[in-house]
Amino acid sequence: MDLIAFNPRGPLSRSRRRGLTAAQAFHDTHAHLDVPADYLDPVGYALGTFITTMREARTAGRLDHDWITELDALGMVWDKHQAAWRARLTTAADYHRTHGHLAIPATTPTGAWLAEQRSLAARGEPDPARAADLAAIAPDWQLPHGPDWHRKYHLLRTHLTAGNDPALLGRNTVLDTVKIGSWLHRQLTGWSTLLSAAAPAVRHRSHAEDPPVDRQTQLPSHLR
């Protein structure tokens, strides 16, 4: 489609109607309009080109409000980079709801994406709005104590919050193949060397400051 010849302010032309029909069919199948640039629909219509032209027309200020509204109703993706970022954020939020942390292995796509966001933050380069979105999911999304520490902390937290008796924890206790008893023992015996922000996090599990789990989070003397 020729952007120069295309008139987005014109009447509902045959080409416009065909493009919107193809877009609707794609949306019905995929629930979005993140269409690959070279995509041809089942009847051979160049929907990818149509969508690309719409983006370019909007950027150039040549797409009127009615067109934008119609395409927005179909889940139009105007900025592919931002859409991809938001998709990763959604995946990260889903992971956090399940696991209670964002220490996702860097060998996974979302883990690698989070590692990149942390690297940007470490260099002072993150977009403030994006950093705020990540902090809204997990204030400690930058994993100040390292991914392994956060994974084990949340594993223990989940175990105790579920109502398990901390008196049954021993140095040989294993949770999900993790030697959580020996890990907790190291945290407590090395208390003076813990990072200033890490100590309160561990202490939180050993004091009655969280009403739903106040009894369970009192650590047994043999682990102190």
mmCIF file with all atom_site columns, C-alpha atoms in Angstrom:
data_model
loop_
_atom_site.group_PDB
_atom_site.id
_atom_site.type_symbol
_atom_site.label_atom_id
_atom_site.label_alt_id
_atom_site.label_comp_id
_atom_site.label_asym_id
_atom_site.label_entity_id
_atom_site.label_seq_id
_atom_site.pdbx_PDB_ins_code
_atom_site.Cartn_x
_atom_site.Cartn_y
_atom_site.Cartn_z
_atom_site.occupancy
_atom_site.B_iso_or_equiv
_atom_site.pdbx_formal_charge
_atom_site.auth_seq_id
_atom_site.auth_comp_id
_atom_site.auth_asym_id
_atom_site.auth_atom_id
_atom_site.pdbx_PDB_model_num
ATOM 1   C CA . MET A 1 1   ? 0.000   0.000   0.000  1.00 0.00 ? 1   MET A CA 1
ATOM 2   C CA . ASP A 1 2   ? 1.382   3.395   -0.997 1.00 0.00 ? 2   ASP A CA 1
ATOM 3   C CA . LEU A 1 3   ? 1.348   5.724   2.003  1.00 0.00 ? 3   LEU A CA 1
ATOM 4   C CA . ILE A 1 4   ? 1.690   8.799   -0.220 1.00 0.00 ? 4   ILE A CA 1
ATOM 5   C CA . ALA A 1 5   ? -1.295  7.835   -2.387 1.00 0.00 ? 5   ALA A CA 1
ATOM 6   C CA . PHE A 1 6   ? -3.318  6.553   0.573  1.00 0.00 ? 6   PHE A CA 1
ATOM 7   C CA . ASN A 1 7   ? -5.945  8.974   1.851  1.00 0.00 ? 7   ASN A CA 1
ATOM 8   C CA . PRO A 1 8   ? -6.958  8.006   5.386  1.00 0.00 ? 8   PRO A CA 1
ATOM 9   C CA . ARG A 1 9   ? -9.345  10.991  5.530  1.00 0.00 ? 9   ARG A CA 1
ATOM 10  C CA . GLY A 1 10  ? -11.301 9.859   2.509  1.00 0.00 ? 10  GLY A CA 1
ATOM 11  C CA . PRO A 1 11  ? -14.598 7.934   2.422  1.00 0.00 ? 11  PRO A CA 1
ATOM 12  C CA . LEU A 1 12  ? -14.896 4.293   3.409  1.00 0.00 ? 12  LEU A CA 1
ATOM 13  C CA . SER A 1 13  ? -13.132 3.076   0.305  1.00 0.00 ? 13  SER A CA 1
ATOM 14  C CA . ARG A 1 14  ? -13.034 -0.493  -0.937 1.00 0.00 ? 14  ARG A CA 1
ATOM 15  C CA . SER A 1 15  ? -9.389  -0.795  0.193  1.00 0.00 ? 15  SER A CA 1
ATOM 16  C CA . ARG A 1 16  ? -10.213 0.547   3.645  1.00 0.00 ? 16  ARG A CA 1
ATOM 17  C CA . ARG A 1 17  ? -13.193 -1.778  4.013  1.00 0.00 ? 17  ARG A CA 1
ATOM 18  C CA . ARG A 1 18  ? -11.113 -4.733  2.901  1.00 0.00 ? 18  ARG A CA 1
ATOM 19  C CA . GLY A 1 19  ? -8.321  -3.845  5.316  1.00 0.00 ? 19  GLY A CA 1
ATOM 20  C CA . LEU A 1 20  ? -10.696 -3.503  8.263  1.00 0.00 ? 20  LEU A CA 1
ATOM 21  C CA . THR A 1 21  ? -12.428 -6.771  7.374  1.00 0.00 ? 21  THR A CA 1
ATOM 22  C CA . ALA A 1 22  ? -9.101  -8.608  7.263  1.00 0.00 ? 22  ALA A CA 1
ATOM 23  C CA . ALA A 1 23  ? -8.056  -6.958  10.515 1.00 0.00 ? 23  ALA A CA 1
ATOM 24  C CA . GLN A 1 24  ? -11.295 -8.051  12.169 1.00 0.00 ? 24  GLN A CA 1
ATOM 25  C CA . ALA A 1 25  ? -10.774 -11.638 10.988 1.00 0.00 ? 25  ALA A CA 1
ATOM 26  C CA . PHE A 1 26  ? -7.194  -11.649 12.307 1.00 0.00 ? 26  PHE A CA 1
ATOM 27  C CA . HIS A 1 27  ? -8.363  -10.242 15.625 1.00 0.00 ? 27  HIS A CA 1
ATOM 28  C CA . ASP A 1 28  ? -11.128 -12.853 15.886 1.00 0.00 ? 28  ASP A CA 1
ATOM 29  C CA . THR A 1 29  ? -8.476  -15.551 15.565 1.00 0.00 ? 29  THR A CA 1
ATOM 30  C CA . HIS A 1 30  ? -5.580  -14.067 17.563 1.00 0.00 ? 30  HIS A CA 1
ATOM 31  C CA . ALA A 1 31  ? -7.293  -11.531 19.903 1.00 0.00 ? 31  ALA A CA 1
ATOM 32  C CA . HIS A 1 32  ? -4.846  -8.772  18.891 1.00 0.00 ? 32  HIS A CA 1
ATOM 33  C CA . LEU A 1 33  ? -3.492  -6.898  15.872 1.00 0.00 ? 33  LEU A CA 1
ATOM 34  C CA . ASP A 1 34  ? 0.225   -7.451  16.362 1.00 0.00 ? 34  ASP A CA 1
ATOM 35  C CA . VAL A 1 35  ? 0.451   -8.503  12.722 1.00 0.00 ? 35  VAL A CA 1
ATOM 36  C CA . PRO A 1 36  ? 3.826   -9.441  11.166 1.00 0.00 ? 36  PRO A CA 1
ATOM 37  C CA . ALA A 1 37  ? 4.826   -6.953  8.462  1.00 0.00 ? 37  ALA A CA 1
ATOM 38  C CA . ASP A 1 38  ? 4.881   -9.622  5.738  1.00 0.00 ? 38  ASP A CA 1
ATOM 39  C CA . TYR A 1 39  ? 1.669   -11.357 6.782  1.00 0.00 ? 39  TYR A CA 1
ATOM 40  C CA . LEU A 1 40  ? -0.823  -12.418 4.101  1.00 0.00 ? 40  LEU A CA 1
ATOM 41  C CA . ASP A 1 41  ? -4.259  -13.514 5.234  1.00 0.00 ? 41  ASP A CA 1
ATOM 42  C CA . PRO A 1 42  ? -5.801  -16.810 4.016  1.00 0.00 ? 42  PRO A CA 1
ATOM 43  C CA . VAL A 1 43  ? -7.159  -15.137 0.852  1.00 0.00 ? 43  VAL A CA 1
ATOM 44  C CA . GLY A 1 44  ? -3.829  -13.485 0.060  1.00 0.00 ? 44  GLY A CA 1
ATOM 45  C CA . TYR A 1 45  ? -4.570  -9.985  1.346  1.00 0.00 ? 45  TYR A CA 1
ATOM 46  C CA . ALA A 1 46  ? -1.446  -8.145  2.567  1.00 0.00 ? 46  ALA A CA 1
ATOM 47  C CA . LEU A 1 47  ? -2.755  -7.368  6.045  1.00 0.00 ? 47  LEU A CA 1
ATOM 48  C CA . GLY A 1 48  ? 0.770   -6.819  7.357  1.00 0.00 ? 48  GLY A CA 1
ATOM 49  C CA . THR A 1 49  ? 1.278   -4.035  4.840  1.00 0.00 ? 49  THR A CA 1
ATOM 50  C CA . PHE A 1 50  ? -2.092  -2.510  5.712  1.00 0.00 ? 50  PHE A CA 1
ATOM 51  C CA . ILE A 1 51  ? -1.244  -2.455  9.444  1.00 0.00 ? 51  ILE A CA 1
ATOM 52  C CA . THR A 1 52  ? 2.206   -1.008  8.783  1.00 0.00 ? 52  THR A CA 1
ATOM 53  C CA . THR A 1 53  ? 0.626   1.730   6.658  1.00 0.00 ? 53  THR A CA 1
ATOM 54  C CA . MET A 1 54  ? -1.825  2.549   9.445  1.00 0.00 ? 54  MET A CA 1
ATOM 55  C CA . ARG A 1 55  ? 1.049   2.952   11.909 1.00 0.00 ? 55  ARG A CA 1
ATOM 56  C CA . GLU A 1 56  ? 2.983   5.187   9.542  1.00 0.00 ? 56  GLU A CA 1
ATOM 57  C CA . ALA A 1 57  ? -0.091  7.286   8.776  1.00 0.00 ? 57  ALA A CA 1
ATOM 58  C CA . ARG A 1 58  ? -0.787  7.778   12.487 1.00 0.00 ? 58  ARG A CA 1
ATOM 59  C CA . THR A 1 59  ? 2.845   8.746   13.157 1.00 0.00 ? 59  THR A CA 1
ATOM 60  C CA . ALA A 1 60  ? 2.661   11.247  10.291 1.00 0.00 ? 60  ALA A CA 1
ATOM 61  C CA . GLY A 1 61  ? -0.573  12.706  11.680 1.00 0.00 ? 61  GLY A CA 1
ATOM 62  C CA . ARG A 1 62  ? -2.550  11.590  8.634  1.00 0.00 ? 62  ARG A CA 1
ATOM 63  C CA . LEU A 1 63  ? -4.881  9.132   10.338 1.00 0.00 ? 63  LEU A CA 1
ATOM 64  C CA . ASP A 1 64  ? -8.135  10.649  11.533 1.00 0.00 ? 64  ASP A CA 1
ATOM 65  C CA . HIS A 1 65  ? -9.794  9.911   14.848 1.00 0.00 ? 65  HIS A CA 1
ATOM 66  C CA . ASP A 1 66  ? -12.439 7.552   13.451 1.00 0.00 ? 66  ASP A CA 1
ATOM 67  C CA . TRP A 1 67  ? -9.786  5.292   11.917 1.00 0.00 ? 67  TRP A CA 1
ATOM 68  C CA . ILE A 1 68  ? -7.802  5.236   15.142 1.00 0.00 ? 68  ILE A CA 1
ATOM 69  C CA . THR A 1 69  ? -10.923 4.428   17.161 1.00 0.00 ? 69  THR A CA 1
ATOM 70  C CA . GLU A 1 70  ? -11.913 1.563   14.839 1.00 0.00 ? 70  GLU A CA 1
ATOM 71  C CA . LEU A 1 71  ? -8.454  0.033   14.961 1.00 0.00 ? 71  LEU A CA 1
ATOM 72  C CA . ASP A 1 72  ? -8.118  0.537   18.714 1.00 0.00 ? 72  ASP A CA 1
ATOM 73  C CA . ALA A 1 73  ? -11.349 -1.428  19.143 1.00 0.00 ? 73  ALA A CA 1
ATOM 74  C CA . LEU A 1 74  ? -9.605  -4.335  17.407 1.00 0.00 ? 74  LEU A CA 1
ATOM 75  C CA . GLY A 1 75  ? -6.583  -4.226  19.722 1.00 0.00 ? 75  GLY A CA 1
ATOM 76  C CA . MET A 1 76  ? -4.305  -2.359  17.320 1.00 0.00 ? 76  MET A CA 1
ATOM 77  C CA . VAL A 1 77  ? -0.642  -2.410  18.341 1.00 0.00 ? 77  VAL A CA 1
ATOM 78  C CA . TRP A 1 78  ? 0.672   1.021   17.395 1.00 0.00 ? 78  TRP A CA 1
ATOM 79  C CA . ASP A 1 79  ? 4.122   0.642   18.961 1.00 0.00 ? 79  ASP A CA 1
ATOM 80  C CA . LYS A 1 80  ? 5.474   -2.884  18.568 1.00 0.00 ? 80  LYS A CA 1
ATOM 81  C CA . HIS A 1 81  ? 8.405   -2.289  20.922 1.00 0.00 ? 81  HIS A CA 1
ATOM 82  C CA . GLN A 1 82  ? 6.173   -1.014  23.710 1.00 0.00 ? 82  GLN A CA 1
ATOM 83  C CA . ALA A 1 83  ? 3.718   -3.851  23.114 1.00 0.00 ? 83  ALA A CA 1
ATOM 84  C CA . ALA A 1 84  ? 6.514   -6.412  23.429 1.00 0.00 ? 84  ALA A CA 1
ATOM 85  C CA . TRP A 1 85  ? 7.703   -4.758  26.656 1.00 0.00 ? 85  TRP A CA 1
ATOM 86  C CA . ARG A 1 86  ? 4.205   -4.805  28.123 1.00 0.00 ? 86  ARG A CA 1
ATOM 87  C CA . ALA A 1 87  ? 3.799   -8.468  27.185 1.00 0.00 ? 87  ALA A CA 1
ATOM 88  C CA . ARG A 1 88  ? 6.989   -9.324  29.102 1.00 0.00 ? 88  ARG A CA 1
ATOM 89  C CA . LEU A 1 89  ? 5.752   -7.292  32.061 1.00 0.00 ? 89  LEU A CA 1
ATOM 90  C CA . THR A 1 90  ? 2.501   -9.263  32.088 1.00 0.00 ? 90  THR A CA 1
ATOM 91  C CA . THR A 1 91  ? 4.423   -12.550 32.038 1.00 0.00 ? 91  THR A CA 1
ATOM 92  C CA . ALA A 1 92  ? 6.604   -11.332 34.899 1.00 0.00 ? 92  ALA A CA 1
ATOM 93  C CA . ALA A 1 93  ? 3.525   -10.356 36.917 1.00 0.00 ? 93  ALA A CA 1
ATOM 94  C CA . ASP A 1 94  ? 2.020   -13.799 36.351 1.00 0.00 ? 94  ASP A CA 1
ATOM 95  C CA . TYR A 1 95  ? 5.253   -15.421 37.551 1.00 0.00 ? 95  TYR A CA 1
ATOM 96  C CA . HIS A 1 96  ? 5.314   -13.227 40.647 1.00 0.00 ? 96  HIS A CA 1
ATOM 97  C CA . ARG A 1 97  ? 1.748   -14.165 41.548 1.00 0.00 ? 97  ARG A CA 1
ATOM 98  C CA . THR A 1 98  ? 2.738   -17.821 41.424 1.00 0.00 ? 98  THR A CA 1
ATOM 99  C CA . HIS A 1 99  ? 6.208   -17.733 42.987 1.00 0.00 ? 99  HIS A CA 1
ATOM 100 C CA . GLY A 1 100 ? 6.239   -14.559 45.103 1.00 0.00 ? 100 GLY A CA 1
ATOM 101 C CA . HIS A 1 101 ? 9.434   -13.156 43.551 1.00 0.00 ? 101 HIS A CA 1
ATOM 102 C CA . LEU A 1 102 ? 10.986  -12.065 40.262 1.00 0.00 ? 102 LEU A CA 1
ATOM 103 C CA . ALA A 1 103 ? 14.178  -14.111 40.477 1.00 0.00 ? 103 ALA A CA 1
ATOM 104 C CA . ILE A 1 104 ? 13.275  -15.838 37.221 1.00 0.00 ? 104 ILE A CA 1
ATOM 105 C CA . PRO A 1 105 ? 16.152  -17.879 35.746 1.00 0.00 ? 105 PRO A CA 1
ATOM 106 C CA . ALA A 1 106 ? 18.017  -15.836 33.143 1.00 0.00 ? 106 ALA A CA 1
ATOM 107 C CA . THR A 1 107 ? 17.925  -18.855 30.838 1.00 0.00 ? 107 THR A CA 1
ATOM 108 C CA . THR A 1 108 ? 14.233  -18.163 30.191 1.00 0.00 ? 108 THR A CA 1
ATOM 109 C CA . PRO A 1 109 ? 13.005  -15.370 27.876 1.00 0.00 ? 109 PRO A CA 1
ATOM 110 C CA . THR A 1 110 ? 11.344  -13.417 30.687 1.00 0.00 ? 110 THR A CA 1
ATOM 111 C CA . GLY A 1 111 ? 14.315  -13.975 33.001 1.00 0.00 ? 111 GLY A CA 1
ATOM 112 C CA . ALA A 1 112 ? 16.688  -12.661 30.348 1.00 0.00 ? 112 ALA A CA 1
ATOM 113 C CA . TRP A 1 113 ? 14.401  -9.662  29.823 1.00 0.00 ? 113 TRP A CA 1
ATOM 114 C CA . LEU A 1 114 ? 14.384  -8.920  33.560 1.00 0.00 ? 114 LEU A CA 1
ATOM 115 C CA . ALA A 1 115 ? 18.168  -9.222  33.660 1.00 0.00 ? 115 ALA A CA 1
ATOM 116 C CA . GLU A 1 116 ? 18.317  -6.583  30.924 1.00 0.00 ? 116 GLU A CA 1
ATOM 117 C CA . GLN A 1 117 ? 15.985  -4.287  32.889 1.00 0.00 ? 117 GLN A CA 1
ATOM 118 C CA . ARG A 1 118 ? 18.184  -4.687  35.993 1.00 0.00 ? 118 ARG A CA 1
ATOM 119 C CA . SER A 1 119 ? 21.275  -3.923  33.956 1.00 0.00 ? 119 SER A CA 1
ATOM 120 C CA . LEU A 1 120 ? 19.638  -0.720  32.701 1.00 0.00 ? 120 LEU A CA 1
ATOM 121 C CA . ALA A 1 121 ? 18.704  0.188   36.270 1.00 0.00 ? 121 ALA A CA 1
ATOM 122 C CA . ALA A 1 122 ? 22.247  -0.446  37.498 1.00 0.00 ? 122 ALA A CA 1
ATOM 123 C CA . ARG A 1 123 ? 23.512  1.986   34.857 1.00 0.00 ? 123 ARG A CA 1
ATOM 124 C CA . GLY A 1 124 ? 20.856  4.541   35.758 1.00 0.00 ? 124 GLY A CA 1
ATOM 125 C CA . GLU A 1 125 ? 19.245  4.229   32.342 1.00 0.00 ? 125 GLU A CA 1
ATOM 126 C CA . PRO A 1 126 ? 15.751  2.795   32.926 1.00 0.00 ? 126 PRO A CA 1
ATOM 127 C CA . ASP A 1 127 ? 12.645  4.662   31.812 1.00 0.00 ? 127 ASP A CA 1
ATOM 128 C CA . PRO A 1 128 ? 11.088  5.952   35.074 1.00 0.00 ? 128 PRO A CA 1
ATOM 129 C CA . ALA A 1 129 ? 7.614   4.769   34.089 1.00 0.00 ? 129 ALA A CA 1
ATOM 130 C CA . ARG A 1 130 ? 8.886   1.292   33.267 1.00 0.00 ? 130 ARG A CA 1
ATOM 131 C CA . ALA A 1 131 ? 10.860  1.073   36.497 1.00 0.00 ? 131 ALA A CA 1
ATOM 132 C CA . ALA A 1 132 ? 7.710   2.079   38.361 1.00 0.00 ? 132 ALA A CA 1
ATOM 133 C CA . ASP A 1 133 ? 5.727   -0.663  36.610 1.00 0.00 ? 133 ASP A CA 1
ATOM 134 C CA . LEU A 1 134 ? 8.272   -3.261  37.722 1.00 0.00 ? 134 LEU A CA 1
ATOM 135 C CA . ALA A 1 135 ? 8.382   -1.889  41.269 1.00 0.00 ? 135 ALA A CA 1
ATOM 136 C CA . ALA A 1 136 ? 4.583   -2.101  41.408 1.00 0.00 ? 136 ALA A CA 1
ATOM 137 C CA . ILE A 1 137 ? 4.894   -5.867  40.895 1.00 0.00 ? 137 ILE A CA 1
ATOM 138 C CA . ALA A 1 138 ? 7.792   -6.347  43.319 1.00 0.00 ? 138 ALA A CA 1
ATOM 139 C CA . PRO A 1 139 ? 9.581   -3.517  45.142 1.00 0.00 ? 139 PRO A CA 1
ATOM 140 C CA . ASP A 1 140 ? 12.709  -5.704  45.254 1.00 0.00 ? 140 ASP A CA 1
ATOM 141 C CA . TRP A 1 141 ? 12.569  -6.537  41.508 1.00 0.00 ? 141 TRP A CA 1
ATOM 142 C CA . GLN A 1 142 ? 16.264  -5.610  41.198 1.00 0.00 ? 142 GLN A CA 1
ATOM 143 C CA . LEU A 1 143 ? 17.131  -8.536  43.535 1.00 0.00 ? 143 LEU A CA 1
ATOM 144 C CA . PRO A 1 144 ? 19.518  -6.613  45.812 1.00 0.00 ? 144 PRO A CA 1
ATOM 145 C CA . HIS A 1 145 ? 20.655  -9.822  47.541 1.00 0.00 ? 145 HIS A CA 1
ATOM 146 C CA . GLY A 1 146 ? 21.045  -11.933 44.415 1.00 0.00 ? 146 GLY A CA 1
ATOM 147 C CA . PRO A 1 147 ? 18.546  -14.265 42.728 1.00 0.00 ? 147 PRO A CA 1
ATOM 148 C CA . ASP A 1 148 ? 19.440  -17.347 44.770 1.00 0.00 ? 148 ASP A CA 1
ATOM 149 C CA . TRP A 1 149 ? 18.804  -15.572 48.074 1.00 0.00 ? 149 TRP A CA 1
ATOM 150 C CA . HIS A 1 150 ? 15.418  -14.276 46.936 1.00 0.00 ? 150 HIS A CA 1
ATOM 151 C CA . ARG A 1 151 ? 14.314  -17.667 45.618 1.00 0.00 ? 151 ARG A CA 1
ATOM 152 C CA . LYS A 1 152 ? 15.172  -19.399 48.895 1.00 0.00 ? 152 LYS A CA 1
ATOM 153 C CA . TYR A 1 153 ? 13.691  -16.662 51.043 1.00 0.00 ? 153 TYR A CA 1
ATOM 154 C CA . HIS A 1 154 ? 10.357  -16.864 49.217 1.00 0.00 ? 154 HIS A CA 1
ATOM 155 C CA . LEU A 1 155 ? 10.428  -20.659 49.256 1.00 0.00 ? 155 LEU A CA 1
ATOM 156 C CA . LEU A 1 156 ? 10.740  -20.566 53.042 1.00 0.00 ? 156 LEU A CA 1
ATOM 157 C CA . ARG A 1 157 ? 8.170   -17.807 53.326 1.00 0.00 ? 157 ARG A CA 1
ATOM 158 C CA . THR A 1 158 ? 5.630   -19.791 51.292 1.00 0.00 ? 158 THR A CA 1
ATOM 159 C CA . HIS A 1 159 ? 6.302   -22.885 53.405 1.00 0.00 ? 159 HIS A CA 1
ATOM 160 C CA . LEU A 1 160 ? 5.683   -21.052 56.678 1.00 0.00 ? 160 LEU A CA 1
ATOM 161 C CA . THR A 1 161 ? 2.751   -19.013 55.411 1.00 0.00 ? 161 THR A CA 1
ATOM 162 C CA . ALA A 1 162 ? 1.049   -22.280 54.447 1.00 0.00 ? 162 ALA A CA 1
ATOM 163 C CA . GLY A 1 163 ? 0.908   -23.089 58.162 1.00 0.00 ? 163 GLY A CA 1
ATOM 164 C CA . ASN A 1 164 ? 3.856   -25.454 58.496 1.00 0.00 ? 164 ASN A CA 1
ATOM 165 C CA . ASP A 1 165 ? 5.344   -25.569 61.993 1.00 0.00 ? 165 ASP A CA 1
ATOM 166 C CA . PRO A 1 166 ? 8.780   -23.891 62.092 1.00 0.00 ? 166 PRO A CA 1
ATOM 167 C CA . ALA A 1 167 ? 9.664   -26.147 65.025 1.00 0.00 ? 167 ALA A CA 1
ATOM 168 C CA . LEU A 1 168 ? 9.945   -28.969 62.509 1.00 0.00 ? 168 LEU A CA 1
ATOM 169 C CA . LEU A 1 169 ? 12.644  -27.137 60.542 1.00 0.00 ? 169 LEU A CA 1
ATOM 170 C CA . GLY A 1 170 ? 16.082  -28.637 60.992 1.00 0.00 ? 170 GLY A CA 1
ATOM 171 C CA . ARG A 1 171 ? 19.426  -28.090 59.359 1.00 0.00 ? 171 ARG A CA 1
ATOM 172 C CA . ASN A 1 172 ? 18.718  -31.045 57.079 1.00 0.00 ? 172 ASN A CA 1
ATOM 173 C CA . THR A 1 173 ? 15.265  -29.831 56.016 1.00 0.00 ? 173 THR A CA 1
ATOM 174 C CA . VAL A 1 174 ? 14.796  -29.903 52.236 1.00 0.00 ? 174 VAL A CA 1
ATOM 175 C CA . LEU A 1 175 ? 12.044  -28.073 50.367 1.00 0.00 ? 175 LEU A CA 1
ATOM 176 C CA . ASP A 1 176 ? 11.667  -28.706 46.632 1.00 0.00 ? 176 ASP A CA 1
ATOM 177 C CA . THR A 1 177 ? 15.227  -30.108 46.494 1.00 0.00 ? 177 THR A CA 1
ATOM 178 C CA . VAL A 1 178 ? 16.552  -26.961 48.253 1.00 0.00 ? 178 VAL A CA 1
ATOM 179 C CA . LYS A 1 179 ? 18.454  -27.457 51.530 1.00 0.00 ? 179 LYS A CA 1
ATOM 180 C CA . ILE A 1 180 ? 16.438  -24.724 53.160 1.00 0.00 ? 180 ILE A CA 1
ATOM 181 C CA . GLY A 1 181 ? 17.375  -25.676 56.722 1.00 0.00 ? 181 GLY A CA 1
ATOM 182 C CA . SER A 1 182 ? 21.089  -25.211 56.187 1.00 0.00 ? 182 SER A CA 1
ATOM 183 C CA . TRP A 1 183 ? 20.414  -22.001 54.221 1.00 0.00 ? 183 TRP A CA 1
ATOM 184 C CA . LEU A 1 184 ? 18.361  -20.542 57.065 1.00 0.00 ? 184 LEU A CA 1
ATOM 185 C CA . HIS A 1 185 ? 21.011  -21.580 59.573 1.00 0.00 ? 185 HIS A CA 1
ATOM 186 C CA . ARG A 1 186 ? 23.646  -19.684 57.580 1.00 0.00 ? 186 ARG A CA 1
ATOM 187 C CA . GLN A 1 187 ? 21.457  -16.582 57.523 1.00 0.00 ? 187 GLN A CA 1
ATOM 188 C CA . LEU A 1 188 ? 21.029  -16.645 61.285 1.00 0.00 ? 188 LEU A CA 1
ATOM 189 C CA . THR A 1 189 ? 24.591  -17.554 62.245 1.00 0.00 ? 189 THR A CA 1
ATOM 190 C CA . GLY A 1 190 ? 25.958  -14.971 59.824 1.00 0.00 ? 190 GLY A CA 1
ATOM 191 C CA . TRP A 1 191 ? 23.514  -12.304 60.951 1.00 0.00 ? 191 TRP A CA 1
ATOM 192 C CA . SER A 1 192 ? 26.154  -9.629  61.420 1.00 0.00 ? 192 SER A CA 1
ATOM 193 C CA . THR A 1 193 ? 27.358  -10.052 57.854 1.00 0.00 ? 193 THR A CA 1
ATOM 194 C CA . LEU A 1 194 ? 23.962  -9.884  56.189 1.00 0.00 ? 194 LEU A CA 1
ATOM 195 C CA . LEU A 1 195 ? 23.302  -6.845  54.055 1.00 0.00 ? 195 LEU A CA 1
ATOM 196 C CA . SER A 1 196 ? 21.415  -4.208  56.013 1.00 0.00 ? 196 SER A CA 1
ATOM 197 C CA . ALA A 1 197 ? 18.278  -4.722  53.907 1.00 0.00 ? 197 ALA A CA 1
ATOM 198 C CA . ALA A 1 198 ? 18.468  -8.507  53.953 1.00 0.00 ? 198 ALA A CA 1
ATOM 199 C CA . ALA A 1 199 ? 18.494  -8.869  57.727 1.00 0.00 ? 199 ALA A CA 1
ATOM 200 C CA . PRO A 1 200 ? 15.064  -7.268  58.222 1.00 0.00 ? 200 PRO A CA 1
ATOM 201 C CA . ALA A 1 201 ? 13.633  -9.568  55.548 1.00 0.00 ? 201 ALA A CA 1
ATOM 202 C CA . VAL A 1 202 ? 14.823  -12.682 57.363 1.00 0.00 ? 202 VAL A CA 1
ATOM 203 C CA . ARG A 1 203 ? 13.879  -11.194 60.726 1.00 0.00 ? 203 ARG A CA 1
ATOM 204 C CA . HIS A 1 204 ? 10.362  -10.684 59.398 1.00 0.00 ? 204 HIS A CA 1
ATOM 205 C CA . ARG A 1 205 ? 9.983   -14.444 59.179 1.00 0.00 ? 205 ARG A CA 1
ATOM 206 C CA . SER A 1 206 ? 11.055  -14.869 62.826 1.00 0.00 ? 206 SER A CA 1
ATOM 207 C CA . HIS A 1 207 ? 8.810   -12.299 64.540 1.00 0.00 ? 207 HIS A CA 1
ATOM 208 C CA . ALA A 1 208 ? 5.090   -11.969 65.033 1.00 0.00 ? 208 ALA A CA 1
ATOM 209 C CA . GLU A 1 209 ? 4.711   -8.862  62.881 1.00 0.00 ? 209 GLU A CA 1
ATOM 210 C CA . ASP A 1 210 ? 2.610   -10.533 60.189 1.00 0.00 ? 210 ASP A CA 1
ATOM 211 C CA . PRO A 1 211 ? -0.696  -11.532 61.852 1.00 0.00 ? 211 PRO A CA 1
ATOM 212 C CA . PRO A 1 212 ? -1.660  -14.408 59.507 1.00 0.00 ? 212 PRO A CA 1
ATOM 213 C CA . VAL A 1 213 ? 1.591   -16.258 60.229 1.00 0.00 ? 213 VAL A CA 1
ATOM 214 C CA . ASP A 1 214 ? 2.749   -14.891 63.573 1.00 0.00 ? 214 ASP A CA 1
ATOM 215 C CA . ARG A 1 215 ? 3.030   -18.258 65.303 1.00 0.00 ? 215 ARG A CA 1
ATOM 216 C CA . GLN A 1 216 ? 4.548   -20.090 62.370 1.00 0.00 ? 216 GLN A CA 1
ATOM 217 C CA . THR A 1 217 ? 7.281   -17.551 61.807 1.00 0.00 ? 217 THR A CA 1
ATOM 218 C CA . GLN A 1 218 ? 8.855   -17.944 65.251 1.00 0.00 ? 218 GLN A CA 1
ATOM 219 C CA . LEU A 1 219 ? 12.004  -19.881 64.494 1.00 0.00 ? 219 LEU A CA 1
ATOM 220 C CA . PRO A 1 220 ? 12.985  -22.875 66.638 1.00 0.00 ? 220 PRO A CA 1
ATOM 221 C CA . SER A 1 221 ? 15.952  -22.465 68.956 1.00 0.00 ? 221 SER A CA 1
ATOM 222 C CA . HIS A 1 222 ? 17.970  -25.211 67.247 1.00 0.00 ? 222 HIS A CA 1
ATOM 223 C CA . LEU A 1 223 ? 18.180  -23.036 64.140 1.00 0.00 ? 223 LEU A CA 1
ATOM 224 C CA . ARG A 1 224 ? 19.263  -19.881 65.939 1.00 0.00 ? 224 ARG A CA 1
#
